[in-house]
PDB file of C-alpha atoms in Angstrom:
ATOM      1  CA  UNK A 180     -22.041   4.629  11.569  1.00 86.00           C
ATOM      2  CA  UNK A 181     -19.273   4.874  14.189  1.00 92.00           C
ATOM      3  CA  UNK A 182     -15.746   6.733  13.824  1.00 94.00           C
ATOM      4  CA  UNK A 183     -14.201   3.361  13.332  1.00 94.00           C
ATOM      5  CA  UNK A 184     -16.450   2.703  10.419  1.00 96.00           C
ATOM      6  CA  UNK A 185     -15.810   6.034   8.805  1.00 96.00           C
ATOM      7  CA  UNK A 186     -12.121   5.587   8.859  1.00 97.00           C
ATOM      8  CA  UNK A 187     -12.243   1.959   7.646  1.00 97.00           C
ATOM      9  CA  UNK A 188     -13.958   3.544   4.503  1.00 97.00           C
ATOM     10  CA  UNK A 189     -11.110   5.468   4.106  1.00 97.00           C
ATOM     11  CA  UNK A 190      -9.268   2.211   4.393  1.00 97.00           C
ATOM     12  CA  UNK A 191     -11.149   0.875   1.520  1.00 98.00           C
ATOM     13  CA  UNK A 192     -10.972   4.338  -0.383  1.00 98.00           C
ATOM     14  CA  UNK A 193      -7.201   4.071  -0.217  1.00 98.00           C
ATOM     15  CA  UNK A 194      -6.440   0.988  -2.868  1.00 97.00           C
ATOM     16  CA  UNK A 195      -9.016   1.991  -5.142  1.00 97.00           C
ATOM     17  CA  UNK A 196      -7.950   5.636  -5.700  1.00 97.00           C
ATOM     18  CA  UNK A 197      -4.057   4.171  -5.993  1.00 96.00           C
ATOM     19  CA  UNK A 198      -5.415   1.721  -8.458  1.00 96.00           C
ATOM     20  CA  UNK A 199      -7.939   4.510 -10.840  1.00 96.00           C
ATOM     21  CA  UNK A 200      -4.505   6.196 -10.467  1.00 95.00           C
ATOM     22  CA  UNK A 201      -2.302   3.882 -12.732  1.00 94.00           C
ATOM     23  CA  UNK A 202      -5.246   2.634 -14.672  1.00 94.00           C
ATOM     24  CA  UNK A 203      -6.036   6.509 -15.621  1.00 93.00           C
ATOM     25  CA  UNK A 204      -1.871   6.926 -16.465  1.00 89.00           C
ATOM     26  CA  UNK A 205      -1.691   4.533 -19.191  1.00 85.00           C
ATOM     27  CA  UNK A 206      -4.893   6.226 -20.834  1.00 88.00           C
ATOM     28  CA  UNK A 207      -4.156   9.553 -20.563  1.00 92.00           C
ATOM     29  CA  UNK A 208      -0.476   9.074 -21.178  1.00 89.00           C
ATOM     30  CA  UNK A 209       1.247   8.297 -24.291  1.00 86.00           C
ATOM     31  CA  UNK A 210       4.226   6.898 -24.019  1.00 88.00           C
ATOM     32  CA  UNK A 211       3.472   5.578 -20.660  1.00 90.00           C
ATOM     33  CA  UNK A 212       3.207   1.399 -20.835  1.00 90.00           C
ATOM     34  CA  UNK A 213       1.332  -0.887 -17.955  1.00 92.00           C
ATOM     35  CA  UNK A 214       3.875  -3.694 -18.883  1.00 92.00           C
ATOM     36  CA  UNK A 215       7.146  -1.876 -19.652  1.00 92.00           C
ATOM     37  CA  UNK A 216       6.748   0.668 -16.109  1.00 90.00           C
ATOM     38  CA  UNK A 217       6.716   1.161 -13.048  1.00 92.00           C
ATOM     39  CA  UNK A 218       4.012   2.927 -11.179  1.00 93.00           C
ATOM     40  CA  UNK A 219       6.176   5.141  -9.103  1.00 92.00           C
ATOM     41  CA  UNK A 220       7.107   7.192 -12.965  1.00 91.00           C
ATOM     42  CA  UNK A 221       3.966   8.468 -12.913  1.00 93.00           C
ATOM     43  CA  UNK A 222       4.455  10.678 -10.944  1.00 93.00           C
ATOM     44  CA  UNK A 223       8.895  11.327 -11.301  1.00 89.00           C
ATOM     45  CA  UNK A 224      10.297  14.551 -11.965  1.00 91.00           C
ATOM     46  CA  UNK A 225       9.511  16.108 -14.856  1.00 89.00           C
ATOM     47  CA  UNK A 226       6.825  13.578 -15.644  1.00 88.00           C
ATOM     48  CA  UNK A 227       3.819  14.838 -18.258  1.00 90.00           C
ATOM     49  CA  UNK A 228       1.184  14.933 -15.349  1.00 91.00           C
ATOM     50  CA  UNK A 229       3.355  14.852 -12.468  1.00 92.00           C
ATOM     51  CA  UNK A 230       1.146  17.142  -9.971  1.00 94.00           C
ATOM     52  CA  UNK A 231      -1.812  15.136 -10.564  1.00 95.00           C
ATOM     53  CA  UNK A 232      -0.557  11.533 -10.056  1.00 95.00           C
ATOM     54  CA  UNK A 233       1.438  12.746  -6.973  1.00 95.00           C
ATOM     55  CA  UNK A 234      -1.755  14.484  -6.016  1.00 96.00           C
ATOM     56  CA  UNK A 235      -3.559  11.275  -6.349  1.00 96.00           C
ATOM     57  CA  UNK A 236      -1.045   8.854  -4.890  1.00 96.00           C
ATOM     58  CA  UNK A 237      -0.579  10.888  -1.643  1.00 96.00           C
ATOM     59  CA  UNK A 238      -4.335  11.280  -1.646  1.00 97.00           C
ATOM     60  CA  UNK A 239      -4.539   7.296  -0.903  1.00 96.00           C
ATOM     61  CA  UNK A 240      -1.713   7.220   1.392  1.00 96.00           C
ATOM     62  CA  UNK A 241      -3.210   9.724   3.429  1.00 97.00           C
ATOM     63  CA  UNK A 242      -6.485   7.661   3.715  1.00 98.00           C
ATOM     64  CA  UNK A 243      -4.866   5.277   4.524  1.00 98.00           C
ATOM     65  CA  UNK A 244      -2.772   6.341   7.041  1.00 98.00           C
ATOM     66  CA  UNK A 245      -6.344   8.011   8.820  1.00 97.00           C
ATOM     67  CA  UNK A 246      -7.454   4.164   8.595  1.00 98.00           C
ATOM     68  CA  UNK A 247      -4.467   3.084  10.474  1.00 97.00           C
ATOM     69  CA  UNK A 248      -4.585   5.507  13.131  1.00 96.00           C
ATOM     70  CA  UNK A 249      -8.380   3.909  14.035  1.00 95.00           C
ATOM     71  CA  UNK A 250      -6.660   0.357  13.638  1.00 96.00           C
ATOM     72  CA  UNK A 251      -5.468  -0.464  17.417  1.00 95.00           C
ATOM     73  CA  UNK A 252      -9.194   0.435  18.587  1.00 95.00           C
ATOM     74  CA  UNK A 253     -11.392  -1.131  15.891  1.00 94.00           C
ATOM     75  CA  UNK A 254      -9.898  -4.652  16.567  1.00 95.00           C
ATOM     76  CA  UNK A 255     -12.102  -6.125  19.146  1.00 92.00           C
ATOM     77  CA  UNK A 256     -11.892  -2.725  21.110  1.00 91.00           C
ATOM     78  CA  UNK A 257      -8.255  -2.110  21.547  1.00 90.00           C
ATOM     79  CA  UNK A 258      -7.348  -5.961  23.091  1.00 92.00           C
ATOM     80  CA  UNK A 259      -4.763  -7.270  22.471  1.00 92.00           C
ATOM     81  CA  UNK A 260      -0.923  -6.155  21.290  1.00 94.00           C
ATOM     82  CA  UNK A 261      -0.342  -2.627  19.724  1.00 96.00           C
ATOM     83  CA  UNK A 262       2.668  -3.401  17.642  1.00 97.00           C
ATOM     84  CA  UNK A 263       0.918  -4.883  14.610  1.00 97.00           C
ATOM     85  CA  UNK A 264      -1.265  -1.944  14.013  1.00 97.00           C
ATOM     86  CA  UNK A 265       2.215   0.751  14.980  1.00 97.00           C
ATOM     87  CA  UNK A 266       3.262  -1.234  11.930  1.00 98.00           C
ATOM     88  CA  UNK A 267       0.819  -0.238  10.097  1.00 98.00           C
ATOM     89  CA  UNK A 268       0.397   2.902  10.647  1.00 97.00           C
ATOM     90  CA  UNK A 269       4.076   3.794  10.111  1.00 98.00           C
ATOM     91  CA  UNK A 270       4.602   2.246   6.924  1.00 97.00           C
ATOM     92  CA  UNK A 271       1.122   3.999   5.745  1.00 97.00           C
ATOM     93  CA  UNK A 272       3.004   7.568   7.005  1.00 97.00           C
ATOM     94  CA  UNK A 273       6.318   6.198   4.862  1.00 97.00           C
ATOM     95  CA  UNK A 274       3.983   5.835   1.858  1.00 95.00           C
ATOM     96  CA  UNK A 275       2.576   9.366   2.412  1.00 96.00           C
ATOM     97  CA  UNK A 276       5.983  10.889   2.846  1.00 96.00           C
ATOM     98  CA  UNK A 277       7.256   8.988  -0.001  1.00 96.00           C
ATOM     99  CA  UNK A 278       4.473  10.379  -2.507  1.00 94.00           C
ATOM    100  CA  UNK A 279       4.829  13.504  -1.208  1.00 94.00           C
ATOM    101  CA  UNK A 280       8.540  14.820  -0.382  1.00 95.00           C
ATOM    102  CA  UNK A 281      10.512  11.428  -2.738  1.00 94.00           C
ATOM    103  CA  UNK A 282       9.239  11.201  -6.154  1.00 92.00           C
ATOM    104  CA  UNK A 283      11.831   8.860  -8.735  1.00 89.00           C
ATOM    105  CA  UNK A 284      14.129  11.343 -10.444  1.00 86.00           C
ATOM    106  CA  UNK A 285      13.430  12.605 -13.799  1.00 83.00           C
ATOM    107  CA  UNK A 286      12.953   9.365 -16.090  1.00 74.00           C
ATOM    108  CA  UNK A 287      12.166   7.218 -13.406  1.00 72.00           C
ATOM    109  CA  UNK A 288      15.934   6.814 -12.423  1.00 74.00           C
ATOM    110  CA  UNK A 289      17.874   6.569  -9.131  1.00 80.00           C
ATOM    111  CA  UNK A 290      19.893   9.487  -9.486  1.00 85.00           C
ATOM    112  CA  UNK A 291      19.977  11.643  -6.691  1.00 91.00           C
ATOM    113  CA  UNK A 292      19.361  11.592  -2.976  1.00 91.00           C
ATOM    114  CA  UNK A 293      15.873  11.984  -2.887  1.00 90.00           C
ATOM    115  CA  UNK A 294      15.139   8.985  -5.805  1.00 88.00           C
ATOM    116  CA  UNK A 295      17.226   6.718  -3.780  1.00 91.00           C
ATOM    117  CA  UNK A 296      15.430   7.390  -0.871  1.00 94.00           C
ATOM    118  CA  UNK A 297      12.169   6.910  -2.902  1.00 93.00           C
ATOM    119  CA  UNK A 298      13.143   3.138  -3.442  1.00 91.00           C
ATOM    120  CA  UNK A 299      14.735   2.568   0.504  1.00 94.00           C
ATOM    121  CA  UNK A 300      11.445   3.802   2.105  1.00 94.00           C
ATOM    122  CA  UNK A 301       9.310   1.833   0.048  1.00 93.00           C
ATOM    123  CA  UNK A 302      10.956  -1.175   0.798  1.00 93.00           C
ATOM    124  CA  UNK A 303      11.095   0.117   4.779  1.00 95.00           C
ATOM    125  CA  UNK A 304       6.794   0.335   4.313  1.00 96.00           C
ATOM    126  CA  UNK A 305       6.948  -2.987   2.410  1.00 94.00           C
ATOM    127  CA  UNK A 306       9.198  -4.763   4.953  1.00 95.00           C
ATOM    128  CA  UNK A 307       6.592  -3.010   7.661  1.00 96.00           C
ATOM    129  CA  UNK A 308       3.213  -4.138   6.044  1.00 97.00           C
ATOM    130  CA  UNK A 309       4.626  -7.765   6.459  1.00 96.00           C
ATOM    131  CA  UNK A 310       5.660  -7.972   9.687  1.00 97.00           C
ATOM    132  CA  UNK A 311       2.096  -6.558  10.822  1.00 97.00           C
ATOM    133  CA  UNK A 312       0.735  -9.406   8.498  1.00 97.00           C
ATOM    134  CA  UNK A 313       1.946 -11.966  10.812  1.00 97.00           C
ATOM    135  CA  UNK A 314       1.313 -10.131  14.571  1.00 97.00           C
ATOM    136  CA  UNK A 315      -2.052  -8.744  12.828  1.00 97.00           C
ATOM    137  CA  UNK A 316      -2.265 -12.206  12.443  1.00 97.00           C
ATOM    138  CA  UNK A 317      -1.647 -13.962  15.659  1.00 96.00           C
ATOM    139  CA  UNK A 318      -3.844 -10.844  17.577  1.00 96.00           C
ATOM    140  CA  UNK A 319      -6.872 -12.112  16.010  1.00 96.00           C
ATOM    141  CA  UNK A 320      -6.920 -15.950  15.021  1.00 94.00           C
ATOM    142  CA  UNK A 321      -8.517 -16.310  18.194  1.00 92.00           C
ATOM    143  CA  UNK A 322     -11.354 -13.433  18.128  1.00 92.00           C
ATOM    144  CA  UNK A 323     -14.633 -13.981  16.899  1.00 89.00           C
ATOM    145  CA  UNK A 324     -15.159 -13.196  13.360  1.00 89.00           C
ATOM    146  CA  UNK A 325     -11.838 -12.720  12.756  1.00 95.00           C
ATOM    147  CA  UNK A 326     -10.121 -15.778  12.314  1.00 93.00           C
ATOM    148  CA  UNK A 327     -10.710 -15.797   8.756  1.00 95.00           C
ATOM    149  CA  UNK A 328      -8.794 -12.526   8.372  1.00 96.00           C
ATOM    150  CA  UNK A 329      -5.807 -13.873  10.710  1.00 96.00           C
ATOM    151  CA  UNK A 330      -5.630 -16.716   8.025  1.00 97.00           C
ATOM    152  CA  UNK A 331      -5.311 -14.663   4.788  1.00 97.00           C
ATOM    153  CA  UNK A 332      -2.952 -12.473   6.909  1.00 97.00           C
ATOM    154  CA  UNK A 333      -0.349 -15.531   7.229  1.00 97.00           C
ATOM    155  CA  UNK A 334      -1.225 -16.704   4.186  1.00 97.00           C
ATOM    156  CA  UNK A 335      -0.299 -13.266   2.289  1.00 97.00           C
ATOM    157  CA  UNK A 336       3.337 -13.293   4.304  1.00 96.00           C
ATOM    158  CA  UNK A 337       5.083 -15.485   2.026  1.00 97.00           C
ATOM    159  CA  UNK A 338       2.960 -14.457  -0.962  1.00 97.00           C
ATOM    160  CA  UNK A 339       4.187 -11.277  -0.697  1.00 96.00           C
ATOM    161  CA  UNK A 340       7.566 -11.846   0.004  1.00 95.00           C
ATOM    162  CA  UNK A 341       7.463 -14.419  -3.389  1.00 95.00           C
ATOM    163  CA  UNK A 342       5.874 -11.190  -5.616  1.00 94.00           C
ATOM    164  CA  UNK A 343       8.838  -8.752  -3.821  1.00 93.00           C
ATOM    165  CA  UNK A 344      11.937 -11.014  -5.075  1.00 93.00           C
ATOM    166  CA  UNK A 345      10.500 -11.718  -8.777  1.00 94.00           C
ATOM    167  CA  UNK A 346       9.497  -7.868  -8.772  1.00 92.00           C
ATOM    168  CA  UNK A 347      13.308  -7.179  -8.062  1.00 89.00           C
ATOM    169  CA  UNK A 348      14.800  -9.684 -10.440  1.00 93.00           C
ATOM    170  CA  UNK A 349      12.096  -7.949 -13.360  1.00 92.00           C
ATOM    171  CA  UNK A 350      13.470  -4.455 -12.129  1.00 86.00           C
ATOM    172  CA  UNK A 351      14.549  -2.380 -15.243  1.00 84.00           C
ATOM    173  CA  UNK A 352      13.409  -5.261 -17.596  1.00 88.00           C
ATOM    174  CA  UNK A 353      10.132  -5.015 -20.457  1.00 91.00           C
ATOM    175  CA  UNK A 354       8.199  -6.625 -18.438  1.00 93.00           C
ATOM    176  CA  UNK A 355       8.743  -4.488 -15.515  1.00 93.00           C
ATOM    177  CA  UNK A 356       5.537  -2.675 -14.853  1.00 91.00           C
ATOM    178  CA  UNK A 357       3.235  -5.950 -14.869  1.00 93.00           C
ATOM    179  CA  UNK A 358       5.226  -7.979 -12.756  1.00 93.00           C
ATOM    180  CA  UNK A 359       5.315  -4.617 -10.152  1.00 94.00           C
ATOM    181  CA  UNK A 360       1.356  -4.068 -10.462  1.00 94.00           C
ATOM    182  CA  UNK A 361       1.161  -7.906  -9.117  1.00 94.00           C
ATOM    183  CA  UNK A 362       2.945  -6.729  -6.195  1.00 94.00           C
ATOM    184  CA  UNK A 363       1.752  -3.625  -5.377  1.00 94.00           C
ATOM    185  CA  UNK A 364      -2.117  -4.700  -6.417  1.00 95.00           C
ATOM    186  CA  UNK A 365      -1.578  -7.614  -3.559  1.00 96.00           C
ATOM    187  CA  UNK A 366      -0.734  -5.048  -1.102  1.00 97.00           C
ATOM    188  CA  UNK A 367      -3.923  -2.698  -2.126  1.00 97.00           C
ATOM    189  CA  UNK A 368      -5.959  -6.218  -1.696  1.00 97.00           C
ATOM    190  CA  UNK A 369      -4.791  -6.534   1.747  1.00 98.00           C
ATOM    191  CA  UNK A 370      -5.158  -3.140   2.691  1.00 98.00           C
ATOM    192  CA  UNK A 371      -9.237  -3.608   1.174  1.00 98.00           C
ATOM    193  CA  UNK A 372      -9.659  -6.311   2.972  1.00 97.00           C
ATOM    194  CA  UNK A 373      -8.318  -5.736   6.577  1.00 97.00           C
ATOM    195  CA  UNK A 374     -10.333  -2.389   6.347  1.00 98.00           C
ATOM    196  CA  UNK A 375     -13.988  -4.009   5.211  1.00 97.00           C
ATOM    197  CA  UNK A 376     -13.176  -6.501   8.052  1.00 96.00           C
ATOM    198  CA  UNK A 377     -12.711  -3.684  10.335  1.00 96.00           C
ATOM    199  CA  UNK A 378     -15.991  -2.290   9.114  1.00 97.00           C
ATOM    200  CA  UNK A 379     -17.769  -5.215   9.409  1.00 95.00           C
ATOM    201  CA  UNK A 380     -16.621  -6.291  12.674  1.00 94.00           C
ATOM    202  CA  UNK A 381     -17.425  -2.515  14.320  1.00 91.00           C
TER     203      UNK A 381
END
């Protein structure tokens, strides 16, 4: 197994510890609701396990921020345009940041500096993951084995842009949480699945 192997397990590792995550919150948490909230008060100010979901969230960022930094390199040995992968790897250190330093204010509000800043640096990583969706994209529809990928890459442009604006008209509603986890579970998918092709392909 070669380094870029080893950090495209992280890459896979990532999702699936951010996903336990939430899953484990509405089971150990009372008053905590899949469909009424958001993931991001799991781990708010003041929230009932607070330490540990901020433990676990930055946990997966930080994988997957290691997986990015392999990323340039492990697609088709470096060839081809950096930018995608800088992409990457910068909204993966916003995520890490954000679940480390910007938790929501207490009750999941927008109160103060730092809450506000939760939601603007999301939506910076967001904005990020897509645009190295599409140059991720046109880097390797033409390499071996990887036009598949470059395909579901395009493909997952628009879809996420479609689950951003229905998450954002849902904001603050009931139904809140469920439309989010379609979101955010779409990202997780891609980030699975550009890091098993990684694997694969190394």
């Amino acid at each position: 197994m070669n380094k870029f192997q080893i950090l495209a397990i992280c890459g896979m590792l990532a999702p699936i510890i951010y996903t336990i995550a939430w899953i484990i919150g509405g089971f150990i948490l009372d008053d905590y609701n899949h469909i009424r909230d958001d993931v991001s008060s799991l781990y708010a100010v003041g929230a009932p396990k607070q330490q540990l979901f901020q433990t676990l969230f930055a946990l997966g960022s930080a994988l997957l921020f290691l997986f990015s930094l392999g990323l340039h390199k492990g697609i088709n040995n470096g060839e081809g345009s950096i930018v995608g992968p800088i992409f990457f790897m910068v909204s993966a250190f916003l995520g890490l940041i954000v679940a480390i330093f910007f938790p929501l204010d207490e009750g999941g509000e927008l109160t103060t500096w730092k809450g506000k800043m939760h939601l603007i640096l999301i939506v910076i990583s967001g904005i990020l993951v897509m645009a190295s969706m599409i140059l991720l994209g046109l880097r390797t529809k033409s390499i071996e084995g990887w036009s598949a990928f470059a395909w579901f890459s395009f493909i997952s442009v628009p879809i996420t842009i479609i689950l951003m604006i229905v998450s954002g008209i849902y904001a603050g509603g009931p139904y809140m949480g469920l439309v989010e986890r379609f979101m955010v579970e779409y990202y997780q998918l891609y980030y699975f699945i550009i890091a098993l092709v990684v694997f694969l392909r190394n």
